């Protein structure tokens, strides 16, 4: 069974997807991490970030693997490196390239073949797994998302204000909306889950309920 979890940055997708997968004993696929790995490799190999064809070839050649909650390229653990500012900034143009998205889509479909997966990203329900058994679009108000991101950044030692975080987020949201490819929108048949005022445990609980509801008819 495949559960897709899409939504804007700051909606709590990653922690929710991770916790849900752990709870169900399923595999968790972090597709943002896959785009980040490609951006890291492009920077290291000096592949221009606007050369879509070379980026797509690079994507095809990468041995991306997830093990024990860590991200690897071959045997190298890149979990920390892919979260740096530099890689985050490079990921956007990389993820905007249509040929790259095609390669990633095939790779994601192959990785999820025949197993139970919680997959998380922007386009998982709408593009990559249109026939997923359960599609969730996780969202929260801009203020709530900015508050969470601000808390997270402060806990990492960053000196930033809530207003700065909110302004940057608004800009990213706008970028997401107007992207020619990979634009974020909920699949028509996605369940919208608004997380304002819910604890992460409550969100996971709600999703577990949804999974149970979807499974029941298949098992009777
Ligand atoms: O979720 P994240 O911050 O790790 O995502 C990193 C980047 O990759 C971000 O710019 C959005 C993009 N992305 C995408 O275009 N499609 C996905 N399925 C997942 C992430």
GROMACS .gro file of C-alpha atoms and ligand atoms in nm:
model
  240
    1UNK     CA    1   0.000   0.000   0.000
    2UNK     CA    2   0.118   0.351  -0.076
    3UNK     CA    3   0.040   0.660   0.129
    4UNK     CA    4   0.142   0.992  -0.022
    5UNK     CA    5   0.199   1.292   0.200
    6UNK     CA    6   0.231   1.624   0.019
    7UNK     CA    7   0.208   1.984   0.128
    8UNK     CA    8   0.400   2.306   0.177
    9UNK     CA    9   0.721   2.346   0.373
   10UNK     CA   10   0.655   2.379   0.743
   11UNK     CA   11   0.331   2.181   0.748
   12UNK     CA   12   0.510   1.911   0.946
   13UNK     CA   13   0.531   1.661   0.660
   14UNK     CA   14   0.870   1.510   0.736
   15UNK     CA   15   0.818   1.444   1.105
   16UNK     CA   16   0.465   1.319   1.037
   17UNK     CA   17   0.571   1.089   0.752
   18UNK     CA   18   0.860   0.951   0.956
   19UNK     CA   19   0.642   0.889   1.263
   20UNK     CA   20   0.360   0.739   1.058
   21UNK     CA   21   0.596   0.502   0.878
   22UNK     CA   22   0.752   0.395   1.210
   23UNK     CA   23   0.410   0.341   1.362
   24UNK     CA   24   0.293   0.125   1.070
   25UNK     CA   25   0.629  -0.049   1.028
   26UNK     CA   26   0.644   0.075   0.668
   27UNK     CA   27   0.922   0.227   0.464
   28UNK     CA   28   0.957   0.608   0.457
   29UNK     CA   29   1.062   0.775   0.132
   30UNK     CA   30   1.184   1.134   0.166
   31UNK     CA   31   1.170   1.264  -0.192
   32UNK     CA   32   1.295   1.610  -0.092
   33UNK     CA   33   1.614   1.437   0.027
   34UNK     CA   34   1.649   1.278  -0.319
   35UNK     CA   35   1.642   1.619  -0.489
   36UNK     CA   36   1.884   1.747  -0.227
   37UNK     CA   37   2.127   1.460  -0.296
   38UNK     CA   38   2.119   1.546  -0.664
   39UNK     CA   39   2.190   1.913  -0.587
   40UNK     CA   40   2.484   1.816  -0.363
   41UNK     CA   41   2.628   1.593  -0.635
   42UNK     CA   42   2.581   1.863  -0.899
   43UNK     CA   43   2.771   2.112  -0.682
   44UNK     CA   44   3.050   1.863  -0.619
   45UNK     CA   45   3.079   1.763  -0.985
   46UNK     CA   46   3.049   2.126  -1.101
   47UNK     CA   47   2.745   2.049  -1.314
   48UNK     CA   48   2.577   2.381  -1.401
   49UNK     CA   49   2.242   2.408  -1.223
   50UNK     CA   50   2.072   2.519  -1.545
   51UNK     CA   51   2.195   2.225  -1.754
   52UNK     CA   52   1.883   2.009  -1.735
   53UNK     CA   53   2.015   1.730  -1.957
   54UNK     CA   54   2.336   1.684  -1.756
   55UNK     CA   55   2.143   1.702  -1.429
   56UNK     CA   56   1.907   1.431  -1.550
   57UNK     CA   57   2.202   1.210  -1.650
   58UNK     CA   58   2.358   1.270  -1.311
   59UNK     CA   59   2.028   1.178  -1.141
   60UNK     CA   60   2.023   0.852  -1.335
   61UNK     CA   61   2.374   0.765  -1.225
   62UNK     CA   62   2.326   0.825  -0.852
   63UNK     CA   63   2.292   0.531  -0.614
   64UNK     CA   64   2.062   0.698  -0.359
   65UNK     CA   65   1.973   0.480  -0.062
   66UNK     CA   66   1.786   0.528   0.264
   67UNK     CA   67   1.904   0.320   0.559
   68UNK     CA   68   1.815   0.352   0.928
   69UNK     CA   69   1.673   0.701   0.880
   70UNK     CA   70   1.992   0.818   0.703
   71UNK     CA   71   2.049   0.914   0.339
   72UNK     CA   72   2.337   0.760   0.144
   73UNK     CA   73   2.497   0.799  -0.196
   74UNK     CA   74   2.660   0.463  -0.242
   75UNK     CA   75   2.822   0.406   0.098
   76UNK     CA   76   2.860   0.773   0.186
   77UNK     CA   77   2.624   0.916   0.450
   78UNK     CA   78   2.518   1.260   0.323
   79UNK     CA   79   2.232   1.319   0.571
   80UNK     CA   80   2.388   1.631   0.723
   81UNK     CA   81   2.541   1.776   0.407
   82UNK     CA   82   2.215   1.780   0.214
   83UNK     CA   83   2.058   2.010   0.478
   84UNK     CA   84   2.312   2.293   0.447
   85UNK     CA   85   2.200   2.636   0.319
   86UNK     CA   86   2.415   2.596   0.011
   87UNK     CA   87   2.255   2.268  -0.089
   88UNK     CA   88   1.905   2.391  -0.002
   89UNK     CA   89   1.952   2.688  -0.235
   90UNK     CA   90   2.084   2.467  -0.516
   91UNK     CA   91   1.800   2.218  -0.481
   92UNK     CA   92   1.530   2.447  -0.613
   93UNK     CA   93   1.673   2.496  -0.966
   94UNK     CA   94   1.764   2.128  -0.979
   95UNK     CA   95   1.408   2.023  -0.885
   96UNK     CA   96   1.265   2.266  -1.140
   97UNK     CA   97   1.415   2.086  -1.438
   98UNK     CA   98   1.149   1.872  -1.614
   99UNK     CA   99   1.393   1.599  -1.727
  100UNK     CA  100   1.516   1.569  -1.368
  101UNK     CA  101   1.160   1.529  -1.242
  102UNK     CA  102   1.100   1.253  -1.498
  103UNK     CA  103   1.405   1.059  -1.378
  104UNK     CA  104   1.310   1.110  -1.013
  105UNK     CA  105   0.954   0.998  -1.079
  106UNK     CA  106   1.071   0.670  -1.231
  107UNK     CA  107   1.322   0.618  -0.951
  108UNK     CA  108   1.059   0.685  -0.683
  109UNK     CA  109   0.814   0.447  -0.848
  110UNK     CA  110   1.082   0.179  -0.867
  111UNK     CA  111   1.183   0.222  -0.502
  112UNK     CA  112   0.820   0.187  -0.389
  113UNK     CA  113   0.744  -0.118  -0.601
  114UNK     CA  114   0.583  -0.402  -0.411
  115UNK     CA  115   0.630  -0.261  -0.061
  116UNK     CA  116   0.429  -0.061   0.191
  117UNK     CA  117   0.549   0.298   0.176
  118UNK     CA  118   0.482   0.639   0.322
  119UNK     CA  119   0.618   0.878   0.061
  120UNK     CA  120   0.658   1.248   0.127
  121UNK     CA  121   0.708   1.544  -0.106
  122UNK     CA  122   0.523   1.794  -0.322
  123UNK     CA  123   0.396   1.586  -0.614
  124UNK     CA  124   0.366   1.236  -0.479
  125UNK     CA  125  -0.014   1.207  -0.487
  126UNK     CA  126  -0.069   1.430  -0.790
  127UNK     CA  127   0.205   1.306  -1.026
  128UNK     CA  128   0.421   1.018  -0.905
  129UNK     CA  129   0.164   0.786  -0.745
  130UNK     CA  130  -0.173   0.883  -0.894
  131UNK     CA  131  -0.313   0.545  -0.788
  132UNK     CA  132  -0.194   0.556  -0.426
  133UNK     CA  133  -0.444   0.402  -0.185
  134UNK     CA  134  -0.432   0.704   0.044
  135UNK     CA  135  -0.331   1.059  -0.048
  136UNK     CA  136  -0.292   1.319   0.220
  137UNK     CA  137  -0.232   1.690   0.170
  138UNK     CA  138  -0.094   1.824   0.494
  139UNK     CA  139  -0.119   2.192   0.553
  140UNK     CA  140  -0.125   2.463   0.819
  141UNK     CA  141  -0.173   2.838   0.818
  142UNK     CA  142   0.129   3.046   0.705
  143UNK     CA  143   0.167   3.187   1.057
  144UNK     CA  144   0.167   2.845   1.219
  145UNK     CA  145   0.416   2.707   0.967
  146UNK     CA  146   0.645   3.007   1.018
  147UNK     CA  147   0.622   2.970   1.398
  148UNK     CA  148   0.729   2.606   1.373
  149UNK     CA  149   1.014   2.682   1.134
  150UNK     CA  150   1.128   2.972   1.355
  151UNK     CA  151   1.132   2.749   1.665
  152UNK     CA  152   1.329   2.489   1.475
  153UNK     CA  153   1.586   2.741   1.349
  154UNK     CA  154   1.628   2.900   1.691
  155UNK     CA  155   1.680   2.556   1.845
  156UNK     CA  156   1.956   2.501   1.588
  157UNK     CA  157   2.120   2.820   1.712
  158UNK     CA  158   2.018   3.055   1.427
  159UNK     CA  159   1.955   3.420   1.514
  160UNK     CA  160   1.644   3.500   1.314
  161UNK     CA  161   1.310   3.666   1.372
  162UNK     CA  162   0.963   3.526   1.316
  163UNK     CA  163   0.896   3.800   1.059
  164UNK     CA  164   1.206   3.712   0.858
  165UNK     CA  165   1.104   3.346   0.854
  166UNK     CA  166   0.748   3.434   0.750
  167UNK     CA  167   0.865   3.663   0.468
  168UNK     CA  168   1.104   3.396   0.330
  169UNK     CA  169   0.830   3.137   0.354
  170UNK     CA  170   0.578   3.354   0.167
  171UNK     CA  171   0.832   3.395  -0.108
  172UNK     CA  172   0.892   3.017  -0.127
  173UNK     CA  173   0.517   2.947  -0.128
  174UNK     CA  174   0.470   3.186  -0.417
  175UNK     CA  175   0.757   3.017  -0.600
  176UNK     CA  176   0.593   2.678  -0.540
  177UNK     CA  177   0.260   2.800  -0.674
  178UNK     CA  178   0.393   2.942  -0.998
  179UNK     CA  179   0.647   2.672  -1.083
  180UNK     CA  180   0.602   2.554  -1.444
  181UNK     CA  181   0.660   2.192  -1.337
  182UNK     CA  182   0.623   2.027  -1.000
  183UNK     CA  183   0.386   2.306  -0.893
  184UNK     CA  184   0.233   2.206  -0.570
  185UNK     CA  185  -0.133   2.125  -0.560
  186UNK     CA  186  -0.335   1.866  -0.378
  187UNK     CA  187  -0.447   1.569  -0.588
  188UNK     CA  188  -0.824   1.583  -0.651
  189UNK     CA  189  -0.876   1.279  -0.432
  190UNK     CA  190  -0.638   1.383  -0.152
  191UNK     CA  191  -0.761   1.418   0.204
  192UNK     CA  192  -0.682   1.764   0.333
  193UNK     CA  193  -0.544   1.761   0.687
  194UNK     CA  194  -0.506   2.101   0.850
  195UNK     CA  195  -0.258   2.077   1.139
  196UNK     CA  196  -0.306   2.412   1.316
  197UNK     CA  197  -0.360   2.348   1.683
  198UNK     CA  198  -0.281   1.977   1.658
  199UNK     CA  199   0.019   1.813   1.823
  200UNK     CA  200   0.231   1.590   1.602
  201UNK     CA  201   0.095   1.286   1.787
  202UNK     CA  202  -0.258   1.397   1.707
  203UNK     CA  203  -0.174   1.438   1.340
  204UNK     CA  204  -0.021   1.091   1.323
  205UNK     CA  205  -0.323   0.950   1.505
  206UNK     CA  206  -0.556   1.107   1.247
  207UNK     CA  207  -0.355   0.957   0.962
  208UNK     CA  208  -0.348   0.614   1.123
  209UNK     CA  209  -0.729   0.635   1.138
  210UNK     CA  210  -0.742   0.720   0.769
  211UNK     CA  211  -0.517   0.424   0.688
  212UNK     CA  212  -0.741   0.193   0.890
  213UNK     CA  213  -1.046   0.320   0.705
  214UNK     CA  214  -0.882   0.256   0.367
  215UNK     CA  215  -0.761  -0.088   0.464
  216UNK     CA  216  -1.086  -0.217   0.607
  217UNK     CA  217  -1.278  -0.262   0.280
  218UNK     CA  218  -0.985  -0.450   0.125
  219UNK     CA  219  -0.966  -0.693   0.413
  220UNK     CA  220  -1.333  -0.781   0.445
  221LIG     O1  221   1.105   1.898   0.144
  221LIG     P1  222   1.246   1.953   0.122
  221LIG     O2  223   1.269   2.089   0.181
  221LIG     O3  224   1.352   1.856   0.164
  221LIG     O4  225   1.258   1.970  -0.036
  221LIG     C1  226   1.377   2.016  -0.095
  221LIG     C2  227   1.346   2.082  -0.229
  221LIG     O5  228   1.300   1.987  -0.324
  221LIG     C3  229   1.242   2.193  -0.224
  221LIG     O6  230   1.290   2.299  -0.307
  221LIG     C4  231   1.120   2.131  -0.287
  221LIG     C5  232   1.175   2.026  -0.379
  221LIG     N1  233   1.092   1.907  -0.391
  221LIG     C6  234   1.024   1.887  -0.508
  221LIG     O7  235   1.030   1.971  -0.598
  221LIG     N2  236   0.948   1.775  -0.523
  221LIG     C7  237   0.941   1.682  -0.426
  221LIG     N3  238   0.869   1.572  -0.443
  221LIG     C8  239   1.010   1.703  -0.304
  221LIG     C9  240   1.085   1.817  -0.290
   0.00000   0.00000   0.00000
